[in-house]
Short mmCIF file of C-alpha atoms in Angstrom, two decimals:
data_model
loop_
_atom_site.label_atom_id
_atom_site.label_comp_id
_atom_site.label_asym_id
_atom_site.label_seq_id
_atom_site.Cartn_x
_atom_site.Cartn_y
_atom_site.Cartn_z
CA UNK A 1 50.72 7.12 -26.49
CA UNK A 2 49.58 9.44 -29.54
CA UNK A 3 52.57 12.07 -30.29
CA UNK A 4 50.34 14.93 -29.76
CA UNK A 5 49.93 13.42 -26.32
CA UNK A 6 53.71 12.89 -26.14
CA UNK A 7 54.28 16.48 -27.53
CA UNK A 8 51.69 18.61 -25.07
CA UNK A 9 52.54 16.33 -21.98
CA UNK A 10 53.67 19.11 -19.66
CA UNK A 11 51.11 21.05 -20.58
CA UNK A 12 48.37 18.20 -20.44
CA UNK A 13 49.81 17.75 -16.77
CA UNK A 14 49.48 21.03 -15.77
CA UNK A 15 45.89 21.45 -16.73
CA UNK A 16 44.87 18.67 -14.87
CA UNK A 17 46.49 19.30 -11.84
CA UNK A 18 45.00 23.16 -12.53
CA UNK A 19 41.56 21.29 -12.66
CA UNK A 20 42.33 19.12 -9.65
CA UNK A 21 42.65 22.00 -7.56
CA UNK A 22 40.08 24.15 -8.81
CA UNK A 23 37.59 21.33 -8.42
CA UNK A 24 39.63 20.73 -4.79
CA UNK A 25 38.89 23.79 -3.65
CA UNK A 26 35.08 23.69 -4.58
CA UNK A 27 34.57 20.50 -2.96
CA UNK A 28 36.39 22.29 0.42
CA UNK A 29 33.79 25.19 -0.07
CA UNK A 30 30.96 23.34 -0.51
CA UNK A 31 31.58 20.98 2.54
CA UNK A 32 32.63 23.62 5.05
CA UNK A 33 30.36 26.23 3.78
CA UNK A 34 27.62 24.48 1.79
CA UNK A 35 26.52 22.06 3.93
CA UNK A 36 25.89 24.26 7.14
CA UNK A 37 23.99 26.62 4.92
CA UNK A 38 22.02 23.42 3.80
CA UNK A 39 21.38 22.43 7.29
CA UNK A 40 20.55 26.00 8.04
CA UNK A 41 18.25 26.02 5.18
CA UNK A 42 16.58 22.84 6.61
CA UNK A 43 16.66 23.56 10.02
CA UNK A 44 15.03 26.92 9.58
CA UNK A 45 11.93 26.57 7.52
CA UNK A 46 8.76 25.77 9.00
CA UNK A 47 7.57 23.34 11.04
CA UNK A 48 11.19 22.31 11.91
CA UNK A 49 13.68 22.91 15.08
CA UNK A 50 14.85 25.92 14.44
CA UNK A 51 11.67 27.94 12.46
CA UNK A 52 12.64 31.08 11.33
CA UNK A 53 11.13 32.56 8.66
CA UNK A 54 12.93 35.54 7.91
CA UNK A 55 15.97 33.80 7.99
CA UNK A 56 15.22 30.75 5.66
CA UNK A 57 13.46 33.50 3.22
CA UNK A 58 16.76 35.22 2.86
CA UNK A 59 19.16 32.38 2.63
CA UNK A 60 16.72 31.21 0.09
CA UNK A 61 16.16 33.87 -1.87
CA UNK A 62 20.40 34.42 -2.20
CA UNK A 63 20.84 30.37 -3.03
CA UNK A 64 18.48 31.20 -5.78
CA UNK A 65 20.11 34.02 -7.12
CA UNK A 66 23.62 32.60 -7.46
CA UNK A 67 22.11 29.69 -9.16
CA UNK A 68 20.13 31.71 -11.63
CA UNK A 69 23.16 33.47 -12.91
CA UNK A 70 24.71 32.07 -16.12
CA UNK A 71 27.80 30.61 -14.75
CA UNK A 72 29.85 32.83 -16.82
CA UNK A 73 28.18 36.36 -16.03
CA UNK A 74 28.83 35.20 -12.18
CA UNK A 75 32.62 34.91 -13.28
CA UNK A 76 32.23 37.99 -14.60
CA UNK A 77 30.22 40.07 -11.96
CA UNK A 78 32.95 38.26 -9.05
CA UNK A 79 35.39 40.18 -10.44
CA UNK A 80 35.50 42.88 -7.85
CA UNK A 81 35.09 40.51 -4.87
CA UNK A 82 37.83 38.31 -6.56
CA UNK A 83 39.75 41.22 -6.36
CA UNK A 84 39.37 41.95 -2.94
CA UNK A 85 39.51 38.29 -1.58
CA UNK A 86 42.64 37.73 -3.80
CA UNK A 87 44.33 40.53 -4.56
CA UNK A 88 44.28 39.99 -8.64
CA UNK A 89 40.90 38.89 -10.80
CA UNK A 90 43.49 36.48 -13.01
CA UNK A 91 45.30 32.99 -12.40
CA UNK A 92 43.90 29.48 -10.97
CA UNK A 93 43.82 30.92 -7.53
CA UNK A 94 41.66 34.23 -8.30
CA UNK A 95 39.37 31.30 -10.76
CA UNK A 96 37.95 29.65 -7.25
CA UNK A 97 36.13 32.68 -6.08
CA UNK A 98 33.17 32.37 -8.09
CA UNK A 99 33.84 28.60 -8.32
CA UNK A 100 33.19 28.51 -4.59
CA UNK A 101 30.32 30.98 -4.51
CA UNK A 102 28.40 28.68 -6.77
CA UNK A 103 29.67 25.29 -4.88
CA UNK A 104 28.08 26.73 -1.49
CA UNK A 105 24.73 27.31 -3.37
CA UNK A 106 24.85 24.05 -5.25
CA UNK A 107 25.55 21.96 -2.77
CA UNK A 108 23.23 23.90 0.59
CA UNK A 109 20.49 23.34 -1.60
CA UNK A 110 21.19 19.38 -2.07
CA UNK A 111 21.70 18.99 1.46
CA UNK A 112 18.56 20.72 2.20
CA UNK A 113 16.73 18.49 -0.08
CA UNK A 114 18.39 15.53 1.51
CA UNK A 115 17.64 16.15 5.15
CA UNK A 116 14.11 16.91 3.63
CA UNK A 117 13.54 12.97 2.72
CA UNK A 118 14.93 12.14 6.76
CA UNK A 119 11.75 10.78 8.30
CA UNK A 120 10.35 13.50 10.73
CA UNK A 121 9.80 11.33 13.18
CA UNK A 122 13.74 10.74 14.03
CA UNK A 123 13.66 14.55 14.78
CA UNK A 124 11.16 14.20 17.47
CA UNK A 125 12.91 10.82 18.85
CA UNK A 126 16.24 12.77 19.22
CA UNK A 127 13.92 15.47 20.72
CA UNK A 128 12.44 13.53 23.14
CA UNK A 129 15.12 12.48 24.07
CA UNK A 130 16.79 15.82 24.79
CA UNK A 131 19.34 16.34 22.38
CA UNK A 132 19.93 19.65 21.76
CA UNK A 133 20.01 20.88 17.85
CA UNK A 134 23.56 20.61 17.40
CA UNK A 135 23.34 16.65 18.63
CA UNK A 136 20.12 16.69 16.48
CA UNK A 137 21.97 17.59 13.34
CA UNK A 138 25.27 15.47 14.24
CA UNK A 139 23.90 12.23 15.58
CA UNK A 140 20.63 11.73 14.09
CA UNK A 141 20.49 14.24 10.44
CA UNK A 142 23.77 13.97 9.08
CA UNK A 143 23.66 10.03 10.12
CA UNK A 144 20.11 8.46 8.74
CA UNK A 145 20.89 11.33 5.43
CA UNK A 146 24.74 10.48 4.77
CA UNK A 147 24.38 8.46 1.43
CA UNK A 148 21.86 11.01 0.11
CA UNK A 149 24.18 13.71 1.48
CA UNK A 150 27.34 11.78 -0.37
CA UNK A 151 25.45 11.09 -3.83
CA UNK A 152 24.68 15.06 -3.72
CA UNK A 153 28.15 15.90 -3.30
CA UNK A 154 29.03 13.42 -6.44
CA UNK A 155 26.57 15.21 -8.11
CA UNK A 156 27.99 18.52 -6.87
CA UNK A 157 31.37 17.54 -7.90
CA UNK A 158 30.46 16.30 -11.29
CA UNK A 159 28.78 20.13 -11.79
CA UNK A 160 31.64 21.77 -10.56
CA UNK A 161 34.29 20.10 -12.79
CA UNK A 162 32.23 21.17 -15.80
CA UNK A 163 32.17 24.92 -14.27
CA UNK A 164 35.81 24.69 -14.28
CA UNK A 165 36.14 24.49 -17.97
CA UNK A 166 35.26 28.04 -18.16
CA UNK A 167 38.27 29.41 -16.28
CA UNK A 168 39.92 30.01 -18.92
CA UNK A 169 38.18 33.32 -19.10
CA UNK A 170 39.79 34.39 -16.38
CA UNK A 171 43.31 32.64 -16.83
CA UNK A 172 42.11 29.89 -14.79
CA UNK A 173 43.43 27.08 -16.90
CA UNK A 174 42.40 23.75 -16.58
CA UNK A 175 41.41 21.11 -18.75
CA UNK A 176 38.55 23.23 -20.50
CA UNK A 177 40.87 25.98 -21.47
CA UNK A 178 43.66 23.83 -22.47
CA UNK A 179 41.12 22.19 -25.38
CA UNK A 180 39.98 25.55 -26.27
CA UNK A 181 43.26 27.10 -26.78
CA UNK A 182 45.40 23.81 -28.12
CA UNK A 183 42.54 21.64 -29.41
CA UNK A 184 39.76 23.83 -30.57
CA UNK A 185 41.76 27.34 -31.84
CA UNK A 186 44.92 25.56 -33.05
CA UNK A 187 42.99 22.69 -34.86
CA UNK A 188 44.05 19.88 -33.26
CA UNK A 189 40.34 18.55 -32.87
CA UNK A 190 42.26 15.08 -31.69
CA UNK A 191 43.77 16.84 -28.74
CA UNK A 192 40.68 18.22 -28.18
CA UNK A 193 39.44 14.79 -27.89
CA UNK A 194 41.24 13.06 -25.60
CA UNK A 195 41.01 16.38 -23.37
CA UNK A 196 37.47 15.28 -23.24
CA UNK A 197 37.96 11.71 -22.64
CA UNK A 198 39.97 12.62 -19.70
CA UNK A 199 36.94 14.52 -18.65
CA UNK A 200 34.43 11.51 -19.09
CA UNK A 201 37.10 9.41 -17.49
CA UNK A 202 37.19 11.93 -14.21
CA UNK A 203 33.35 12.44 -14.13
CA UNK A 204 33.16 8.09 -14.63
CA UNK A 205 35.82 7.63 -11.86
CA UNK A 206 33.95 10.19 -9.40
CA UNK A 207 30.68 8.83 -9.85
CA UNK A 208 31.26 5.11 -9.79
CA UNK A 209 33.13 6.20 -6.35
CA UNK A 210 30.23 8.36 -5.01
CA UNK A 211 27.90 5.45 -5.62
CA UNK A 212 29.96 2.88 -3.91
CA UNK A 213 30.41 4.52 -0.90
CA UNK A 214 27.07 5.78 -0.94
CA UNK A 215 25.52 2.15 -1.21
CA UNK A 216 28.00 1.10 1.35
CA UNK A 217 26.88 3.79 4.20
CA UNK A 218 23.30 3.02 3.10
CA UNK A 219 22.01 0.51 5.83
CA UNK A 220 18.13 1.86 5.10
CA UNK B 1 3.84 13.04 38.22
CA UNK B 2 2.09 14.37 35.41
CA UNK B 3 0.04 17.86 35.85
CA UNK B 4 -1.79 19.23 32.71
CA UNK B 5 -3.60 22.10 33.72
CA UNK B 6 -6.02 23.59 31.19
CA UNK B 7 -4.01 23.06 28.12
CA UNK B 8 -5.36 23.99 24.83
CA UNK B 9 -4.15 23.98 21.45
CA UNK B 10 -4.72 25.48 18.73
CA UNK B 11 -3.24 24.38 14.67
CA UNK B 12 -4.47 27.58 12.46
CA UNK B 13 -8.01 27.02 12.98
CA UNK B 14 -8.23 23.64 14.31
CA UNK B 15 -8.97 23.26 17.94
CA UNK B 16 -7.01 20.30 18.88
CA UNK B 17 -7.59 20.43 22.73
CA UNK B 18 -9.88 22.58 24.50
CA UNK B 19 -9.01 23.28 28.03
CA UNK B 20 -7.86 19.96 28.94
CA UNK B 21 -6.78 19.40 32.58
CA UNK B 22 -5.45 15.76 33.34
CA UNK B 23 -3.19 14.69 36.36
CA UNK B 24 -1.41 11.07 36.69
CA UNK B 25 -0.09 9.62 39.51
CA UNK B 26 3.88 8.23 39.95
CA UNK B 27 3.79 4.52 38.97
CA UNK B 28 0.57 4.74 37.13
CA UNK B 29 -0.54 3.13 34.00
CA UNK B 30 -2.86 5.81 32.32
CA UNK B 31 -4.11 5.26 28.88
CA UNK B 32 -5.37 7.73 26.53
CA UNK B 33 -8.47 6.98 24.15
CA UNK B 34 -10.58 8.55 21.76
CA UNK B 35 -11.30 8.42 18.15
CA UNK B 36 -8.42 9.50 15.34
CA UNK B 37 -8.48 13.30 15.54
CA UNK B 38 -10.03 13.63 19.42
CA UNK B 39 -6.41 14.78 20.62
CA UNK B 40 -4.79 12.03 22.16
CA UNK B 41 -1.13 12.22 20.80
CA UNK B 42 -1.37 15.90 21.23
CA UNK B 43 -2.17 15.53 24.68
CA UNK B 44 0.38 13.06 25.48
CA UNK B 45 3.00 15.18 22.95
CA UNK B 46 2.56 17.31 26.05
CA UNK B 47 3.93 15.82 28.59
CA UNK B 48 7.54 16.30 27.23
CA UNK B 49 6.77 19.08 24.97
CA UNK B 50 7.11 17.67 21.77
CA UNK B 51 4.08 20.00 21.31
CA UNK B 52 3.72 23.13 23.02
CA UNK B 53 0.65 24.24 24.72
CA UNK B 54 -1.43 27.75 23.20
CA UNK B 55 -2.45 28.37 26.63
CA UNK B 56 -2.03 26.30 29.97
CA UNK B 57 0.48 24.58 31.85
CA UNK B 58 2.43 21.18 31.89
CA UNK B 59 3.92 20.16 35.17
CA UNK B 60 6.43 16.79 34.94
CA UNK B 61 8.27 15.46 37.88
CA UNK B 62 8.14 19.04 39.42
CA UNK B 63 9.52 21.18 36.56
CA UNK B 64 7.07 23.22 34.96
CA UNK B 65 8.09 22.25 31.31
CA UNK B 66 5.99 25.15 29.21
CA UNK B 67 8.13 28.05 30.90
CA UNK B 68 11.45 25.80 31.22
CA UNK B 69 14.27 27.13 29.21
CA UNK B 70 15.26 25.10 26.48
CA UNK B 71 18.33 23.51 28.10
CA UNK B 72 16.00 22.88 31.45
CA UNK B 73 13.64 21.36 28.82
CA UNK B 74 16.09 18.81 27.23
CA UNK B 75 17.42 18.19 31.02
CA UNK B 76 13.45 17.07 32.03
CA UNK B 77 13.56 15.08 28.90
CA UNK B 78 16.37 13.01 29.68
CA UNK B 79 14.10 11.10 32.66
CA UNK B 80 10.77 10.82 30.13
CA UNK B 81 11.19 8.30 27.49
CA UNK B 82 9.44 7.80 24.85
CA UNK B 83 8.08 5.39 22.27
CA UNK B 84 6.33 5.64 18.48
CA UNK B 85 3.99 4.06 16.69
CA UNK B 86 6.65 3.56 13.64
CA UNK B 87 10.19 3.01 16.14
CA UNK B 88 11.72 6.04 14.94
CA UNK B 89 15.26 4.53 15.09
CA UNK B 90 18.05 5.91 13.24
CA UNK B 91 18.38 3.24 10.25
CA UNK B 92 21.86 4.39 9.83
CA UNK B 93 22.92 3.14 12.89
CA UNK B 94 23.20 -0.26 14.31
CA UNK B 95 20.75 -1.41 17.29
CA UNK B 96 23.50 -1.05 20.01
CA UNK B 97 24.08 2.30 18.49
CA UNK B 98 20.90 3.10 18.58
CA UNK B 99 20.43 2.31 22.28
CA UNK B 100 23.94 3.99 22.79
CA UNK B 101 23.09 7.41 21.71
CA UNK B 102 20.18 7.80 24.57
CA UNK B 103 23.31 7.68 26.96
CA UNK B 104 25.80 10.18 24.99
CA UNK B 105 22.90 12.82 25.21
CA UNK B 106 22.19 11.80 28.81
CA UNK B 107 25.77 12.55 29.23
CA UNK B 108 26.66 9.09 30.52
CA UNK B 109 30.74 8.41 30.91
CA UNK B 110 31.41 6.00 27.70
CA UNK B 111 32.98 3.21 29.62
CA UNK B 112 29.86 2.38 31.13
CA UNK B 113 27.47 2.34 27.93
CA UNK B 114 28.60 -1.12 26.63
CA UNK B 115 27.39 -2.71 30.33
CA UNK B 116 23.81 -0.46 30.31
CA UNK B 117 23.14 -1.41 26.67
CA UNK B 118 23.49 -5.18 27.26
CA UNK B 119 21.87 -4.61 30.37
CA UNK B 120 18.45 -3.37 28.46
CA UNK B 121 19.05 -5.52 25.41
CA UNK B 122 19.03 -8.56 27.96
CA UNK B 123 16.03 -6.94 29.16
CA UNK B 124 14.07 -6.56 26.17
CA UNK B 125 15.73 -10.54 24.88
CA UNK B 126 17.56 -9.30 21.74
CA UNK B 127 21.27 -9.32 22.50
CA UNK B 128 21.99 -11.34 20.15
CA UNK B 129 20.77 -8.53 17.72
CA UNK B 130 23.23 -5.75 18.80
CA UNK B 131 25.37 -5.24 15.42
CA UNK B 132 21.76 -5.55 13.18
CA UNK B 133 20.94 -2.72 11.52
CA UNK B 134 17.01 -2.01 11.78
CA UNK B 135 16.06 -2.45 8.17
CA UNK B 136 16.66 -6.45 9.32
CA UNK B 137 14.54 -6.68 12.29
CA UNK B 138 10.83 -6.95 12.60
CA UNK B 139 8.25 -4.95 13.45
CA UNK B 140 8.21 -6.37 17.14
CA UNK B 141 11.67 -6.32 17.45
CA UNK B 142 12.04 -2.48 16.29
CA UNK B 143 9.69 -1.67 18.85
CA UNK B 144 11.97 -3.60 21.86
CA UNK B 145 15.06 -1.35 20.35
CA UNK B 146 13.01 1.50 21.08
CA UNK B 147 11.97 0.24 24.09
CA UNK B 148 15.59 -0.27 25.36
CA UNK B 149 16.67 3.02 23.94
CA UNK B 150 14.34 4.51 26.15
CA UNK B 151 14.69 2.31 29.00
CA UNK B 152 18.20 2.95 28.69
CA UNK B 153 19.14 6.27 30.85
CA UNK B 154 16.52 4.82 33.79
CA UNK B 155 13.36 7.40 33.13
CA UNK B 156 10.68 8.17 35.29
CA UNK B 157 7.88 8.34 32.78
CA UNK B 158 7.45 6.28 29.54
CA UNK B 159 5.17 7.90 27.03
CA UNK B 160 3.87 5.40 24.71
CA UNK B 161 2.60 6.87 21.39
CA UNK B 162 0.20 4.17 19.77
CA UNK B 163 2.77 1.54 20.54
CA UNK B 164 0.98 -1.64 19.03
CA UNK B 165 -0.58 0.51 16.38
CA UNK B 166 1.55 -0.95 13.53
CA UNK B 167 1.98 -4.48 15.55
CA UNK B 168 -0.02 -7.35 14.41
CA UNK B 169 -2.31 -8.96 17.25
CA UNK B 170 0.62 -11.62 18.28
CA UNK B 171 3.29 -8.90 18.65
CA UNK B 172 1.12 -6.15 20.28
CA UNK B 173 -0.02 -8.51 23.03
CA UNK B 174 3.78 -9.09 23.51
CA UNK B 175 5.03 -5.21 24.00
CA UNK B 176 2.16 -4.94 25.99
CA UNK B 177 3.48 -7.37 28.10
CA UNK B 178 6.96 -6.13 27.78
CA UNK B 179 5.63 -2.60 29.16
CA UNK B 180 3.59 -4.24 32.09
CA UNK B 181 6.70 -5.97 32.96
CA UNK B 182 8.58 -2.80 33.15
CA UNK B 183 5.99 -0.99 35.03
CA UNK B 184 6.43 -3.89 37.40
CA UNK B 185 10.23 -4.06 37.53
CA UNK B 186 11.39 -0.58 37.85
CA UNK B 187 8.07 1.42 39.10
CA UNK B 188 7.78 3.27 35.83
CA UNK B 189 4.81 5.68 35.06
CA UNK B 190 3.61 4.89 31.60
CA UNK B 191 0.99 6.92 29.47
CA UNK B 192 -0.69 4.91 26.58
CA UNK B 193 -2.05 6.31 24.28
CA UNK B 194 -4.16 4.43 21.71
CA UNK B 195 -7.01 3.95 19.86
CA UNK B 196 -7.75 0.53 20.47
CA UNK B 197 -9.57 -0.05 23.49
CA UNK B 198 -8.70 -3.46 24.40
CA UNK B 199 -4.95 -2.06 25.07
CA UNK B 200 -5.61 0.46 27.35
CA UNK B 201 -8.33 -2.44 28.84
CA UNK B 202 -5.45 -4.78 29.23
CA UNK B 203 -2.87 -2.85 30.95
CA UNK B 204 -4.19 0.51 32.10
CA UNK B 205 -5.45 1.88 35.76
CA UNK B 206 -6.72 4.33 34.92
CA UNK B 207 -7.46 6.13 31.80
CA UNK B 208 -8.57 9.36 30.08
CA UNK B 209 -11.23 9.53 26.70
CA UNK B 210 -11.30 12.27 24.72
CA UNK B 211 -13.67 13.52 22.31
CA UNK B 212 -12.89 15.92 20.05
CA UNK B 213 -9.83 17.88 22.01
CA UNK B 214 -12.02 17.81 25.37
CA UNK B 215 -12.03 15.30 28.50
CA UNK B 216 -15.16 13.36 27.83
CA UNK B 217 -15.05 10.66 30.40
CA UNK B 218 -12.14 9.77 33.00
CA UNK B 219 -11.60 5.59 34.25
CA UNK B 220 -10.11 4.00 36.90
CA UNK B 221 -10.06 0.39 35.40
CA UNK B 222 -8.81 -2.76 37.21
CA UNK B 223 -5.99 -4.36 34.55
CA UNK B 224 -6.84 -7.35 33.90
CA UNK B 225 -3.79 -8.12 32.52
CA UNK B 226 -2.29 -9.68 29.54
CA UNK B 227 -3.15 -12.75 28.67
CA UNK B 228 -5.09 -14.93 26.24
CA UNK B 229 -8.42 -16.14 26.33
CA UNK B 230 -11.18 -13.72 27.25
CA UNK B 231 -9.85 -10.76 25.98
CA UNK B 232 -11.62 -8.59 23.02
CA UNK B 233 -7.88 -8.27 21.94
CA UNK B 234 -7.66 -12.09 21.85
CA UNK B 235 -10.72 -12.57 20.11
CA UNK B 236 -9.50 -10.41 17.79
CA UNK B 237 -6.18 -12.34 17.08
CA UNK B 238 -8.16 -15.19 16.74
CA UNK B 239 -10.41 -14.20 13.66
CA UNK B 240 -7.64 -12.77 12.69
CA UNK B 241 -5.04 -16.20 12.67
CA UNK B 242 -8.00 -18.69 12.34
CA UNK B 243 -7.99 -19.72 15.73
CA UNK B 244 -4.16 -20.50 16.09
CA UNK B 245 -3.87 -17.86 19.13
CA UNK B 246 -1.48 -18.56 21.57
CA UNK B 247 -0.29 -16.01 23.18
#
């Protein structure tokens, strides 16, 4: 192993486990929280079960807004909330605020967009024969959409490990800030380096997972 | 029974049935005819409320489905099956799966689905196709699946949605004898709806045509069955297989 490796270990170690549960807890988010507001998303727009203008309009308009903000202005303006949800605006804990925040909107929207390419007509089967929305969603959406619904999560994940980099700004740590401050500031552009090959190495490993088990839950 | 009392609907401006009052009999086969656009699947979409009415009232078994609540809705739904021109089964899941699901939301105790799925995969003569996922089977065989799935939690009514539509002549002369066969064995009602007129000529008693959302004419035809030889359906397969028609 190169010395600087050698030298930084602990603190190599500690980033990545920082980044492991930054990206952990965004994952968490997006699954318990994203993907109902997905399915809400879906479920709510027009012409499907549960039509409700009003309701997809505003869910809309506020997974639009939280993915329109520069990643690091939403940091920023979480501050406050941080605050209040954690009890400081600093540290790895206070960093998955706004991490989760845009995990819900990135993901709800993929989900939408994957129960969009369901066929309609395995709706009105489950329909007819009288399932009611939640068996609709359960037995028949989340079923016939899973490998699209997996592949956006890959895709999700992949998004959120490069928003972790930026914790730093808030004391977040991570991988990110660790080349910033050790690789980038104190000149050591080769530990800089392999801070980014561990990144392609993560991003590799999580994709070439998502696509397996994608392909094997795809019996279309 | 089937009671449509003066059912309209209306899509924006489009009129897509006009006052349209219709009543079938139990253990009827009643087709439904008329040109692309004249209203048939709406009207049949009806019966279970797949499409809701502007004005008028739907009557199945009794229940008056346009004012039942939604859970007596899916409860009236549970004895009216129904099949699709395109199968809609759930690719992700596996033909006994498939077939199973009808009985979870019919809230049938699980130890008895393995027995009532073989039972209608027997039925339908694809057992050996229980752990096939759709993409393998053929168009024919998609639409037995769906047959059995509906067959499955013992309805009343079976509403057929341009069944043979995307069947070549071979395979729609054998659902059709698949359906006549159930109508036979278990005293089901089935509604047809198609646009081909030597279906509803094979199998139907009685039938209604429809021209453009209204009742134009309504039949009482004598079935004569499905079988091969005289039939414009037959004639049909044979231009259409050189002659080779055996059916």
């Amino acid at each position: 192993m190169p010395d600087v490796l050698v030298q930084y270990e602990a603190e190599i170690l500690r980033a990545i486990l920082e980044t492991l549960y930054m990206v952990g807890a965004s994952i968490a988010a997006a699954v318990i929280v994203g993907l109902p507001i997905g399915t809400l998303l879906f479920m709510t727009q027009k012409h499907k079960p549960l039509e409700q203008p009003i309701v997809y309009h505003a869910l809309n308009f506020v997974v639009n807004v939280v993915r329109s903000f520069p990643f690091l202005l939403l940091v920023v303006f979480c501050i406050p909330l941080t605050r209040l949800i954690v009890g400081t605006a600093i540290g790895t804990t206070a960093a998955i605020v706004p991490l989760a925040i845009i995990a819900i909107a990135h993901y709800a929207r993929l989900v939408e967009q994957s129960l969009l390419d369901v066929p309609p007509g395995i709706i009105e089967a489950a329909q007819a024969m009288g399932a009611s929305t939640y068996e609709l969603t359960t037995k028949f959406l989340f079923v016939e959409a899973r490998s699209t619904l997996i592949l956006s999560l890959t895709t999700s994940i992949v998004s959120f490990i490069s928003y972790s980099t930026i914790m730093g700004v808030v004391g977040g740590g991570g991988i990110g800030d660790f080349a910033i401050r050790y690789g980038y500031q104190q000149f050591k552009t080769d530990l800089m380096l392999y801070m980014i090959i561990i990144m392609i190495v993560l991003v590799q490993a999580i994709q070439l997972l998502g696509t397996f088990i994608a392909r094997s839950l795809d019996k279309r | 029974m089937i009671t449509v009392a003066h059912v309209s609907k209306q899509f924006a401006s489009f009129a897509a049935l006009r006052d349209v009052s219709l009543y079938i009999e139990k253990g009827a086969i009643h087709g439904i005819v008329g040109a692309s656009g004249a209203g048939k699947s709406t009207l049949l979409r009806m019966m279970n409320l797949l499409e809701r009415p502007t004005s008028g009232d739907v009557h199945v078994n009794g229940v008056c489905l346009s004012a039942a609540s939604p859970k007596a809705l899916r409860e009236a739904r549970k004895s009216i099956g129904m099949i699709f021109q395109h199968f809609h089964l759930v690719s992700n899941k596996t033909v006994y799966d498939n077939i199973a699901v009808a009985l979870q939301l019919a809230r049938i105790p699980k130890k008895e689905h393995a027995a009532r799925v073989q039972e209608v995969l027997q039925y339908v003569g694809l057992e050996a196709y229980k752990e096939q996922y759709p993409a393998t089977l053929s168009g024919g065989q998609k639409q037995r699946v769906a047959i059995a799935r509906a067959l499955v939690t013992k309805p009343s009514i079976l509403l057929c949605d341009e069944p043979t539509s995307a069947l070549d002549p071979n395979t729609t002369l054998d659902i059709l004898r698949v359906l006549q066969q159930i109508h036979a064995d278990f005293g089901v009602t089935l509604v047809i709806v198609s646009h081909e007129l030597s279906v509803i000529q094979q199998i139907c008693t009685s039938a209604t045509v429809l021209q453009a959302g209204e009742i134009y004419d309504t039949l009482t035809l004598v079935p004569t069955g499905v079988r091969s030889g005289e039939q414009t359906a037959e004639s049909f397969v044979r231009a259409l297989t050189g002659g080779d028609a055996h059916a």
